[in-house]
Coordinates of N, CA, C and O in Angstrom, one line a residue:
M1 N 0.7 -1.2 -0.3 CA 0.1 0.2 0.2 C 0.9 1.1 0.0 O 0.6 2.3 -0.6
G2 N 2.3 1.1 0.8 CA 2.7 2.4 0.9 C 2.2 3.6 1.4 O 1.8 3.4 2.4
N3 N 2.8 5.0 1.3 CA 2.6 6.4 1.4 C 2.1 7.0 0.8 O 2.4 7.0 -0.6
T4 N 1.2 7.9 0.7 CA 0.9 9.0 -0.1 C 0.8 10.1 1.1 O 0.5 10.1 2.3
L5 N 1.4 11.6 0.3 CA 1.1 12.7 0.6 C 0.4 13.7 -0.1 O 0.7 13.8 -1.3
K6 N -0.8 14.4 0.3 CA -2.0 14.7 -0.9 C -1.8 16.6 -0.3 O -1.5 16.6 1.0
R7 N -2.1 17.4 -1.0 CA -1.4 18.7 -1.1 C -3.1 19.0 -0.6 O -3.8 19.0 -1.8
L8 N -3.6 19.6 0.3 CA -4.7 20.1 0.8 C -4.6 22.0 0.1 O -5.8 22.5 -0.7
S9 N -3.5 22.8 0.4 CA -3.8 23.9 0.5 C -2.2 24.6 0.2 O -1.9 24.1 1.6
V10 N -2.2 25.1 -0.3 CA -0.8 26.2 -0.2 C -1.0 27.5 -0.2 O -1.7 28.0 -1.1
T11 N -0.3 28.2 0.5 CA -0.6 29.7 0.4 C 1.4 30.5 0.6 O 1.6 29.9 1.4
S12 N 1.2 31.4 -0.3 CA 2.6 32.1 0.3 C 2.4 33.6 0.7 O 1.2 34.2 0.8
V13 N 2.7 33.8 2.1 CA 2.7 34.9 2.8 C 4.0 35.6 3.0 O 5.1 34.8 3.3
A14 N 4.2 36.7 3.3 CA 5.5 37.6 3.4 C 5.5 37.8 5.2 O 6.3 38.2 5.7
A15 N 4.5 37.7 5.9 CA 4.1 37.7 7.2 C 5.0 37.1 8.2 O 5.3 35.6 7.9
V16 N 6.0 37.5 9.1 CA 6.3 36.8 10.3 C 5.8 36.0 11.6 O 4.5 36.9 12.1
A17 N 5.9 34.7 11.1 CA 4.8 33.9 12.9 C 5.5 33.9 13.2 O 6.5 33.5 13.7
I18 N 4.7 33.6 14.3 CA 5.4 33.0 15.9 C 4.8 31.6 16.4 O 3.8 31.4 15.9
F19 N 6.0 31.0 16.4 CA 5.4 29.2 16.5 C 5.9 28.7 17.7 O 7.1 28.6 17.9
A20 N 5.0 28.2 18.1 CA 5.4 27.1 19.5 C 5.1 26.1 19.3 O 4.6 25.6 18.7
T21 N 6.5 25.2 19.9 CA 6.1 23.7 19.7 C 6.0 23.1 20.9 O 6.3 23.6 22.1
T22 N 5.2 21.7 20.6 CA 5.1 20.9 22.2 C 5.5 19.7 21.4 O 5.5 18.8 20.1
T23 N 6.5 19.1 22.3 CA 7.4 18.0 22.1 C 6.5 17.0 22.7 O 6.3 17.0 23.9
V24 N 6.2 15.4 21.7 CA 5.7 14.3 22.6 C 7.3 13.2 21.5 O 7.8 13.7 20.8
T25 N 6.9 12.1 22.5 CA 7.8 11.0 22.0 C 7.1 10.4 21.2 O 8.5 9.7 20.4
N26 N 6.3 9.9 20.7 CA 5.8 9.3 19.8 C 4.1 9.5 19.1 O 3.5 10.1 19.6
A27 N 3.2 8.8 18.3 CA 2.7 8.7 17.9 C 1.3 8.8 18.8 O 0.3 9.3 18.3
S28 N 1.7 8.2 20.0 CA 0.5 7.8 20.9 C -0.2 9.3 21.6 O -1.3 8.9 22.0
A29 N 0.5 10.5 21.3 CA 0.3 11.4 21.9 C -1.0 11.9 21.1 O -1.3 13.2 21.6
A30 N -0.9 12.0 19.9 CA -1.7 12.6 18.9 C -1.8 13.7 18.4 O -2.5 14.3 17.7
S31 N -0.8 14.7 18.6 CA -0.5 15.8 18.5 C 0.8 16.1 18.6 O 1.5 15.5 20.1
G32 N 2.0 16.9 18.2 CA 3.3 17.6 18.5 C 3.6 18.6 17.5 O 2.8 18.7 16.3
G33 N 4.8 18.8 17.5 CA 5.5 19.7 16.7 C 6.7 19.9 16.7 O 7.5 19.0 17.2
A34 N 7.5 20.2 15.7 CA 8.9 19.9 15.3 C 9.3 21.2 14.9 O 8.8 21.9 13.9
A35 N 9.7 22.1 14.7 CA 11.0 23.3 14.1 C 12.4 23.4 14.2 O 12.8 22.8 15.0
C36 N 12.9 24.1 13.4 CA 14.0 24.3 13.2 C 14.8 25.3 12.0 O 14.1 25.6 11.0
S37 N 16.2 25.9 11.9 CA 16.4 26.5 11.6 C 17.9 26.1 10.9 O 19.0 25.9 11.7
T38 N 18.3 26.9 9.8 CA 19.9 26.4 9.5 C 20.4 27.8 9.1 O 19.3 28.5 8.6
N39 N 21.6 27.8 8.6 CA 22.2 29.1 7.7 C 21.2 29.4 6.5 O 21.3 29.4 5.4
G40 N 20.1 30.6 6.4 CA 19.1 30.8 5.4 C 18.2 30.1 5.4 O 16.8 30.6 4.4
A41 N 17.3 29.4 5.9 CA 15.9 29.0 6.2 C 15.8 28.5 7.7 O 16.8 28.5 8.2
S42 N 14.4 28.7 7.6 CA 13.9 28.2 8.9 C 12.2 27.4 8.6 O 12.1 28.1 7.4
G43 N 11.8 26.9 9.3 CA 10.8 26.1 8.9 C 10.2 25.3 10.3 O 11.0 24.7 11.1
S44 N 8.9 24.9 10.2 CA 8.1 24.3 11.3 C 7.0 23.3 10.8 O 6.5 23.8 9.8
M45 N 6.7 22.3 11.3 CA 5.3 21.6 11.1 C 4.7 21.1 12.4 O 5.3 21.4 13.6
T46 N 3.3 21.1 12.5 CA 2.6 21.2 13.8 C 1.5 19.6 13.1 O 1.2 19.5 11.8
F47 N 1.3 18.7 14.0 CA 1.2 17.5 13.7 C -0.3 16.9 14.6 O 0.0 17.4 16.1
T48 N -1.2 17.1 14.2 CA -2.6 16.6 14.7 C -3.2 15.3 14.0 O -2.7 14.9 13.3
N49 N -3.7 14.9 14.8 CA -4.9 14.0 14.5 C -3.5 12.4 14.2 O -3.7 11.7 13.0
W50 N -2.6 12.6 14.5 CA -1.5 11.4 14.8 C -1.6 9.9 15.3 O -2.0 9.7 16.2
S51 N -2.0 9.3 14.1 CA -1.2 7.6 14.4 C -0.2 7.1 13.5 O 0.5 8.0 13.2
N52 N -0.1 6.1 13.6 CA 1.1 5.3 13.6 C 0.7 5.5 11.7 O 1.9 4.9 10.6
N53 N -0.5 5.6 11.1 CA -0.7 5.1 9.7 C -1.2 6.9 9.2 O -1.6 7.0 8.0
H54 N -1.7 7.9 10.0 CA -1.8 9.0 9.1 C -1.9 10.0 10.2 O -1.5 10.3 11.4
V55 N -1.5 11.4 9.9 CA -1.0 13.0 10.2 C -1.6 13.6 9.4 O -1.4 13.5 8.0
D56 N -1.8 14.4 10.4 CA -2.6 15.8 9.3 C -1.5 17.0 9.9 O -0.8 17.1 10.9
I57 N -1.1 17.5 9.1 CA 0.3 18.6 9.1 C -0.4 19.9 8.5 O -0.9 20.4 7.5
S58 N 0.2 20.9 9.3 CA 0.2 22.5 8.6 C 2.0 22.8 9.2 O 2.4 22.7 10.4
G59 N 1.8 23.9 8.2 CA 3.6 24.0 8.5 C 4.0 25.1 7.7 O 3.1 25.6 6.5
W60 N 4.9 25.5 7.3 CA 5.6 26.8 6.8 C 7.1 26.9 6.8 O 7.9 26.2 7.1
V61 N 8.0 27.6 5.6 CA 9.4 27.4 5.7 C 9.4 28.6 5.1 O 8.5 29.5 4.1
K62 N 10.5 29.8 5.6 CA 10.6 31.0 5.0 C 12.1 30.8 4.9 O 13.4 30.4 5.8
D63 N 12.4 31.8 3.9 CA 14.0 31.6 3.4 C 14.5 32.9 4.6 O 14.0 34.5 4.4
T64 N 15.3 32.6 4.7 CA 16.2 34.0 5.6 C 17.2 34.7 5.3 O 18.0 35.3 5.8
A65 N 17.8 34.5 3.8 CA 19.4 35.0 3.6 C 18.8 35.5 2.0 O 18.3 34.7 1.5
A66 N 19.5 36.4 1.6 CA 19.4 37.1 0.0 C 20.8 36.3 0.0 O 21.8 37.1 -0.2
D67 N 20.8 35.0 -0.9 CA 22.1 34.6 -1.2 C 21.8 33.4 -2.3 O 22.7 32.7 -3.1
G68 N 20.7 34.2 -3.0 CA 20.5 33.9 -4.2 C 20.0 31.9 -4.5 O 20.1 31.1 -5.8
H69 N 19.7 31.5 -2.7 CA 19.0 30.0 -3.4 C 17.7 30.1 -3.0 O 17.4 31.1 -2.3
H70 N 16.7 29.0 -2.8 CA 15.7 29.1 -2.2 C 15.7 27.9 -1.5 O 16.3 27.4 -1.0
V71 N 14.5 27.9 -0.4 CA 14.5 27.0 0.7 C 13.1 25.8 0.2 O 12.5 26.5 -0.4
A72 N 13.8 25.3 1.4 CA 12.5 24.1 1.3 C 12.3 23.3 2.8 O 13.4 23.3 3.4
I73 N 11.2 22.5 2.5 CA 10.7 22.0 4.0 C 9.8 20.3 3.6 O 9.6 20.1 2.1
R74 N 10.2 19.3 4.3 CA 9.8 18.1 4.1 C 9.9 17.4 5.1 O 10.4 17.7 6.3
L75 N 8.5 16.6 5.2 CA 8.4 15.5 6.5 C 9.0 14.5 6.0 O 9.4 13.8 5.5
V76 N 9.6 14.2 7.4 CA 10.3 12.9 7.4 C 9.5 11.7 8.6 O 9.2 12.7 9.5
S77 N 9.6 10.9 8.4 CA 9.0 9.6 9.4 C 9.8 8.8 9.3 O 10.3 8.4 8.4
T78 N 9.4 7.6 10.3 CA 9.7 6.3 11.1 C 9.2 5.4 11.7 O 8.0 6.3 12.3
D79 N 9.1 4.0 11.7 CA 8.6 3.6 12.6 C 9.2 3.4 13.7 O 8.4 2.7 14.9
G80 N 10.7 3.4 14.5 CA 11.0 3.8 15.2 C 11.9 2.4 15.3 O 12.8 2.4 16.4
S81 N 11.7 1.2 14.5 CA 12.4 -0.1 14.6 C 13.2 -0.4 13.6 O 14.3 -1.3 13.9
S82 N 13.2 0.6 12.7 CA 13.9 0.0 11.5 C 15.1 1.2 11.2 O 14.4 2.2 11.6
P83 N 15.8 0.8 10.3 CA 16.5 2.0 10.3 C 16.1 2.8 8.8 O 17.1 3.9 8.6
V84 N 15.0 2.3 8.4 CA 14.3 3.7 7.2 C 13.6 4.3 7.9 O 13.0 4.4 8.7
E85 N 13.9 5.7 7.0 CA 13.7 6.9 7.8 C 12.9 7.2 6.2 O 13.8 7.3 4.9
V86 N 11.5 7.8 6.3 CA 11.1 8.2 5.0 C 11.2 9.6 4.7 O 10.8 10.0 5.7
K87 N 11.2 9.8 3.7 CA 11.3 11.3 3.2 C 10.5 11.8 2.2 O 10.5 11.1 1.2
W88 N 9.8 12.3 2.8 CA 8.5 12.6 1.6 C 8.7 13.9 1.1 O 9.9 14.4 1.3
P89 N 7.7 14.1 0.0 CA 8.3 14.9 -1.4 C 8.6 16.7 -0.4 O 8.1 16.9 0.5
W90 N 9.6 17.1 -0.9 CA 10.0 18.3 -0.7 C 8.8 19.6 -1.0 O 8.5 19.1 -2.3
R91 N 8.7 20.7 -0.4 CA 7.7 21.9 -0.9 C 8.9 22.8 -0.9 O 9.2 23.1 0.7
H92 N 8.9 23.3 -1.9 CA 9.7 24.7 -2.3 C 9.4 26.1 -2.3 O 8.2 26.3 -2.4
E93 N 10.2 27.0 -1.9 CA 9.8 28.4 -1.5 C 10.6 28.7 -2.7 O 12.0 29.2 -1.8
Y94 N 10.5 29.9 -3.4 CA 11.1 30.2 -4.8 C 11.3 31.6 -4.2 O 12.1 32.3 -5.8
D95 N 10.3 32.6 -3.9 CA 10.6 34.4 -3.7 C 11.3 34.9 -3.0 O 11.5 36.1 -3.2
G96 N 12.7 34.3 -2.9 CA 13.9 35.4 -1.7 C 13.3 35.3 -0.9 O 12.4 34.9 0.4
N97 N 14.5 35.9 -0.3 CA 15.1 36.6 1.1 C 13.3 37.0 2.1 O 13.1 37.8 0.9
G98 N 13.2 36.7 2.8 CA 12.2 37.3 3.7 C 10.5 36.6 3.1 O 9.5 36.7 3.8
S99 N 10.6 35.8 2.2 CA 9.2 35.0 1.8 C 9.0 33.8 2.3 O 9.8 33.4 2.8
K100 N 7.5 33.2 2.5 CA 7.2 32.4 3.6 C 6.3 31.6 2.6 O 5.2 32.2 2.3
L101 N 6.3 30.3 2.9 CA 5.5 29.3 2.3 C 4.8 28.6 3.4 O 5.2 27.8 4.0
S102 N 3.2 28.5 3.3 CA 2.6 27.9 4.7 C 1.5 27.5 3.5 O 1.7 27.5 2.5
F103 N 1.5 25.9 4.9 CA 0.9 25.3 3.7 C 0.0 24.3 4.7 O 0.4 23.6 6.0
T104 N -1.2 23.3 4.9 CA -1.7 22.5 5.2 C -1.9 21.2 4.4 O -2.2 21.4 3.0
T105 N -1.8 19.7 4.9 CA -1.6 18.6 4.0 C -2.0 17.4 5.1 O -2.0 17.3 6.5
Y106 N -1.6 16.5 4.3 CA -1.8 15.0 5.3 C -0.9 13.9 5.1 O -0.6 14.1 4.0
A107 N -0.5 13.1 5.6 CA 0.4 12.2 5.1 C -0.2 10.6 5.8 O -0.7 10.6 6.5
S108 N -0.6 9.7 5.1 CA -1.2 8.2 5.0 C 0.0 7.3 4.8 O 0.7 7.5 3.8
D109 N 0.0 6.5 5.6 CA 1.0 4.8 4.9 C 0.6 3.7 6.1 O 0.2 3.8 7.3
S110 N 0.2 2.9 5.2 CA -0.5 1.6 5.9 C 0.4 0.6 6.6 O 0.6 0.0 7.0
N111 N 2.1 1.2 6.4 CA 3.1 0.1 6.9 C 3.2 0.7 8.5 O 4.2 0.3 9.0
G112 N 2.8 2.0 8.8 CA 3.1 2.3 10.4 C 4.0 2.9 10.5 O 5.1 3.2 11.3
M113 N 4.9 4.1 9.1 CA 5.9 4.3 9.3 C 5.5 5.8 9.7 O 6.6 6.8 9.4
L114 N 4.4 6.2 10.4 CA 4.3 7.7 10.8 C 4.5 7.6 12.4 O 4.1 8.1 12.9
R115 N 4.7 6.5 12.9 CA 4.7 6.6 14.4 C 5.7 7.5 14.7 O 5.4 8.6 16.1
F116 N 6.8 8.0 14.2 CA 7.6 8.7 14.5 C 7.6 9.9 13.6 O 8.5 9.8 12.1
V117 N 7.7 11.6 13.6 CA 7.7 12.1 12.4 C 8.5 13.3 13.0 O 8.5 13.4 14.1
G118 N 8.9 14.1 11.9 CA 9.6 15.4 11.9 C 10.1 16.2 10.5 O 8.8 15.9 9.9
V119 N 10.6 17.3 11.2 CA 10.5 18.4 9.7 C 12.0 18.5 9.7 O 13.0 17.9 10.1
R120 N 12.0 18.7 7.9 CA 13.6 18.8 7.7 C 14.1 20.1 6.8 O 12.5 20.4 5.8
V121 N 14.3 20.9 7.4 CA 14.5 22.6 6.3 C 15.8 22.9 5.6 O 16.8 22.2 6.4
A122 N 15.9 22.9 4.2 CA 16.7 22.7 3.6 C 16.9 24.6 2.8 O 16.3 24.8 2.4
V123 N 18.4 24.4 2.3 CA 18.4 25.8 1.3 C 18.8 24.9 0.1 O 19.7 23.7 0.3
M124 N 18.6 25.5 -1.1 CA 18.0 24.3 -2.0 C 19.2 24.9 -3.4 O 18.8 26.2 -3.5
E125 N 19.6 24.5 -3.9 CA 19.7 25.0 -5.4 C 19.1 23.3 -6.5 O 20.0 22.5 -6.5
G126 N 18.2 23.9 -7.0 CA 17.5 23.0 -8.1 C 17.1 21.9 -6.9 O 16.2 22.5 -6.0
D127 N 16.8 20.7 -6.6 CA 16.8 19.4 -5.6 C 18.0 19.3 -5.4 O 18.1 18.2 -4.4
T128 N 19.3 20.0 -5.3 CA 20.4 19.6 -4.6 C 20.6 20.9 -3.2 O 20.5 21.7 -3.2
I129 N 20.8 20.2 -2.1 CA 20.8 20.9 -0.7 C 22.3 21.6 -0.8 O 23.0 20.9 -1.4
V130 N 22.3 22.5 -0.5 CA 23.1 23.5 -0.7 C 24.5 23.6 0.6 O 24.3 24.0 1.8
D131 N 25.6 22.9 0.4 CA 27.0 23.4 1.3 C 26.3 22.6 2.7 O 26.4 23.3 3.7
N132 N 25.4 21.3 2.6 CA 25.1 20.9 4.0 C 24.5 21.7 5.0 O 24.1 21.7 5.8
R133 N 23.4 22.4 3.9 CA 22.7 23.7 5.0 C 21.4 23.1 5.1 O 20.3 23.1 4.6
F134 N 21.3 22.1 6.2 CA 20.0 22.1 6.6 C 20.2 21.1 7.9 O 21.0 21.5 8.5
C135 N 18.3 21.1 8.4 CA 18.7 20.7 9.8 C 17.6 19.9 9.9 O 16.3 19.9 8.9
T136 N 17.0 18.8 10.9 CA 16.0 17.8 11.1 C 15.3 18.3 12.8 O 16.7 18.5 13.8
D137 N 14.0 18.2 12.8 CA 13.8 18.2 14.1 C 12.5 16.7 14.3 O 12.0 16.8 13.5
W138 N 12.8 16.3 15.0 CA 11.2 15.3 15.4 C 10.7 15.7 16.6 O 11.0 16.5 17.5
A139 N 9.1 15.6 16.1 CA 8.3 16.0 17.3 C 8.5 14.9 18.4 O 8.9 13.5 18.4

């Protein structure tokens, strides 16, 4: 069956948002958040209705440097018992320094690979991470 990531809505905004995270240890908590920053990018995801097989996601990524590169954010997940980390598709923000992409979506996986979820934020050139400029945070 595998996993699917559906886009429900995407909006670009230039406003700065304040984000507070709630740390949880695994999917039994049903909600949580993860956020991180690297040189040139910051982002976060809030997780609700969270189970081993489904999670609703609200997130954003912001470009924080006038460096000629764009930024991206992705969901990462695992079942916690295998070394496999699922790297979900990137969401890219191309509008330059100070721009922000906000979105809501969900992820589903029939193999329990959403037991642990997190966020990865990166500075990108095309589909390549620039100079190891990325960060990861787990909920």
